[in-house]
Structures are given as structure tokens and as C-alpha cells.
PDB file of C-alpha atoms and ligand atoms in Angstrom:
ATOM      1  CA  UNK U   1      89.669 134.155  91.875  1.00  0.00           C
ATOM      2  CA  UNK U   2      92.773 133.018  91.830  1.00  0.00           C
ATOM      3  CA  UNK U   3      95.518 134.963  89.843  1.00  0.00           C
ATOM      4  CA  UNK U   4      98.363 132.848  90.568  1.00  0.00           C
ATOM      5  CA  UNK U   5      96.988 130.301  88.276  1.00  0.00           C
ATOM      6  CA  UNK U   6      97.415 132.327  85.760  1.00  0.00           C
ATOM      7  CA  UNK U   7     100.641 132.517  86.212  1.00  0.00           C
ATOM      8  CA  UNK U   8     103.013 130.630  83.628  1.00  0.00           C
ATOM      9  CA  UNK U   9     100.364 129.694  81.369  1.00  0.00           C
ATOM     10  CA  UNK U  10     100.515 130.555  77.528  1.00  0.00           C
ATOM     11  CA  UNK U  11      97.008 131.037  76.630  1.00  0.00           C
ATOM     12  CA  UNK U  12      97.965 131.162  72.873  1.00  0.00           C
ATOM     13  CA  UNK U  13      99.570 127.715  73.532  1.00  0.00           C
ATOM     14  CA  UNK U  14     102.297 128.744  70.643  1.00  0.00           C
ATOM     15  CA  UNK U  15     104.697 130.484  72.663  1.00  0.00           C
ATOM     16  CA  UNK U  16     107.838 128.881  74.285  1.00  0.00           C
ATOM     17  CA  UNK U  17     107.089 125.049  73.004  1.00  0.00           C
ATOM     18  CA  UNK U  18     109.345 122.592  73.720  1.00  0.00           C
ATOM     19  CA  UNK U  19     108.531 119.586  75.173  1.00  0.00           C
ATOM     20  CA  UNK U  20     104.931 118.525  75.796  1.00  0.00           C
ATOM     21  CA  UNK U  21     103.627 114.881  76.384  1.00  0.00           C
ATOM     22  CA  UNK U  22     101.199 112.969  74.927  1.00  0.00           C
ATOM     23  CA  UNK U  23      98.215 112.721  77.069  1.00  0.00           C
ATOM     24  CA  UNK U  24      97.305 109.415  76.121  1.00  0.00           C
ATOM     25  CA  UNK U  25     100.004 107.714  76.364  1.00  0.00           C
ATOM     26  CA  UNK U  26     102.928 109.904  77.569  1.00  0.00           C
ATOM     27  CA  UNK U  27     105.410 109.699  74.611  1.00  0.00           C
ATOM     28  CA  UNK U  28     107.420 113.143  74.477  1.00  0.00           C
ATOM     29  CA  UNK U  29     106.243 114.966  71.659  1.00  0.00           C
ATOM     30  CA  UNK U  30     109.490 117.099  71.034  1.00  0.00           C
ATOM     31  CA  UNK U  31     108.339 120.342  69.537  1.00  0.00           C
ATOM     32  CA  UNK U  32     112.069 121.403  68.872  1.00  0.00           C
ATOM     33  CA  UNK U  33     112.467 118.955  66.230  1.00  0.00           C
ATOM     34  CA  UNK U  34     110.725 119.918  63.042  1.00  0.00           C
ATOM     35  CA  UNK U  35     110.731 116.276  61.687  1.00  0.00           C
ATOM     36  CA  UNK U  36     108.463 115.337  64.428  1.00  0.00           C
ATOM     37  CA  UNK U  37     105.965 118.111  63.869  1.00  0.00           C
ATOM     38  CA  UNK U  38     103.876 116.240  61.491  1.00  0.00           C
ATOM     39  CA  UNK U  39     103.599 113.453  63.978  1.00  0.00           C
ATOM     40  CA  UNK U  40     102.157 115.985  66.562  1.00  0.00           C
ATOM     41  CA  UNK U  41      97.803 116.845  66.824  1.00  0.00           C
ATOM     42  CA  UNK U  42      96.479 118.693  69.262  1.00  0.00           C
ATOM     43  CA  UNK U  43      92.547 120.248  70.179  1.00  0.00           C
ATOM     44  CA  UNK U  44      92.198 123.287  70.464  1.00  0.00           C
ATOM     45  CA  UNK U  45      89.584 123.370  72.425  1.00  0.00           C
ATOM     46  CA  UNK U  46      91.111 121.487  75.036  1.00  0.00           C
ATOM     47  CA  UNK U  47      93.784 123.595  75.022  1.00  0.00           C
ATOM     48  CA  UNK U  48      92.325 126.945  75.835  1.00  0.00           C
ATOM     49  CA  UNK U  49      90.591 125.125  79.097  1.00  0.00           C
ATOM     50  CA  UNK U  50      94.354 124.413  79.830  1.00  0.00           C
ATOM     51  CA  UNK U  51      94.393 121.111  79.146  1.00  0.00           C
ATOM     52  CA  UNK U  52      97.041 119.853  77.791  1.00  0.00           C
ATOM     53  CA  UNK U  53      95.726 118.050  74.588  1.00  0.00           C
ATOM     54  CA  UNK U  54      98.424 116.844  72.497  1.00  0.00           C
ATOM     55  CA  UNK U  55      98.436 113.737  70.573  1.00  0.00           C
ATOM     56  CA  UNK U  56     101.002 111.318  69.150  1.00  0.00           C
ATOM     57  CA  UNK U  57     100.512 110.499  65.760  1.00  0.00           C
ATOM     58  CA  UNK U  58      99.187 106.424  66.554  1.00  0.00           C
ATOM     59  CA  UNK U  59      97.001 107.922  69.278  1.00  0.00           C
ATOM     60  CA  UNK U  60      95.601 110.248  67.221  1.00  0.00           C
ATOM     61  CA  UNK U  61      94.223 107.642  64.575  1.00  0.00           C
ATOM     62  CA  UNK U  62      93.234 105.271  67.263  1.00  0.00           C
ATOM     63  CA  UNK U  63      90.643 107.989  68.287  1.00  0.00           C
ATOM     64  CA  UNK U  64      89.861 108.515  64.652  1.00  0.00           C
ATOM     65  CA  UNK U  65      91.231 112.292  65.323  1.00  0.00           C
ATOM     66  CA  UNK U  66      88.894 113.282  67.689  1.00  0.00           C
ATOM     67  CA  UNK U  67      89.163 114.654  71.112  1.00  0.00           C
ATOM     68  CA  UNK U  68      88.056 111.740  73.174  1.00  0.00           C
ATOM     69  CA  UNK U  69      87.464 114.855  76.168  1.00  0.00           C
ATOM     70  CA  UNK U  70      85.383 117.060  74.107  1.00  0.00           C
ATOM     71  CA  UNK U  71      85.001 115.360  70.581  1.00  0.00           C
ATOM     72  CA  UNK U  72      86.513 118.119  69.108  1.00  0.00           C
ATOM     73  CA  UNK U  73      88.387 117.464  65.570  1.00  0.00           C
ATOM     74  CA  UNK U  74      92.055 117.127  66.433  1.00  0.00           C
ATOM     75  CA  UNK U  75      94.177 119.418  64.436  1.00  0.00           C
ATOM     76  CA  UNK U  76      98.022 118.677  63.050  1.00  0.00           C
ATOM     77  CA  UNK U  77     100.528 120.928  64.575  1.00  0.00           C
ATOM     78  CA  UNK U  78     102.683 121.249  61.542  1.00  0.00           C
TER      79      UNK U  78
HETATM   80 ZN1  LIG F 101     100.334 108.766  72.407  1.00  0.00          ZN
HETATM   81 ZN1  LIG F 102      89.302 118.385  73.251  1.00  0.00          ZN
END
């Protein structure tokens, strides 16, 4: 066990947002912009394995709004 990786990570995943990235294609989802929230999804599932599964809006229809790691329904951060 390693407890420095726990270090630094928000396990709720809400807490101090900012700035994450798409993981598909790496367009800055800015979380500090409210306008932009509706073009922001995310899985859950991913995220509580700490990965960082957030979506931009076109990648998130391209894979029909499913997690392409776990097939997981992708959910709208709004
Ligand atoms: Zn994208
Ligand atoms: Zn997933």
C-alpha cells in the first residue's frame, strides 16, 4: 500500500474543479465557466477508479454516450 497516492485526489470528484481535459481528445473542458457545463459528460464509474473520464460534448455523441473504458452510461455534468 501506497498512501501517497492518495494524496491530492478528490474521491468525490466535485471538489476544487477547474480545469480537466477531455480524454479523448484533449479539449479543456473549463469547469469555471457555467456556459460550458452543459457541454461537459463524465462516467462515474471511471471516475472513482481515478480515471479521469470527462467528455466533450462531440466526443460524447460519437461514443453514443457511453464509456468506451467500461461501457458505462456517460452522465452530463450540468
Ligand atoms: Zn473531446
Ligand atoms: Zn467508464
Amino acid at each position: 500500500m501506497t498512501i501517497g497516492l492518495l494524496r491530492g485526489v478528490n474521491k468525490s470528484g466535485h471538489k476544487g474543479w477547474t480545469t480537466e481535459k477531455c480524454i479523448l481528445c484533449g479539449a479543456t473542458l473549463d469547469f469555471l465557466h457555467g456556459y460550458e457545463l452543459k457541454n461537459i459528460y463524465y462516467c462515474s464509474k471511471c471516475l472513482s477508479n481515478n480515471i479521469k473520464a470527462y467528455f466533450c460534448a462531440a466526443d460524447a455523441r460519437k461514443v453514443h454516450y457511453k464509456c468506451p473504458f467500461c461501457h458505462s452510461e456517460l452522465k452530463p455534468y450540468y
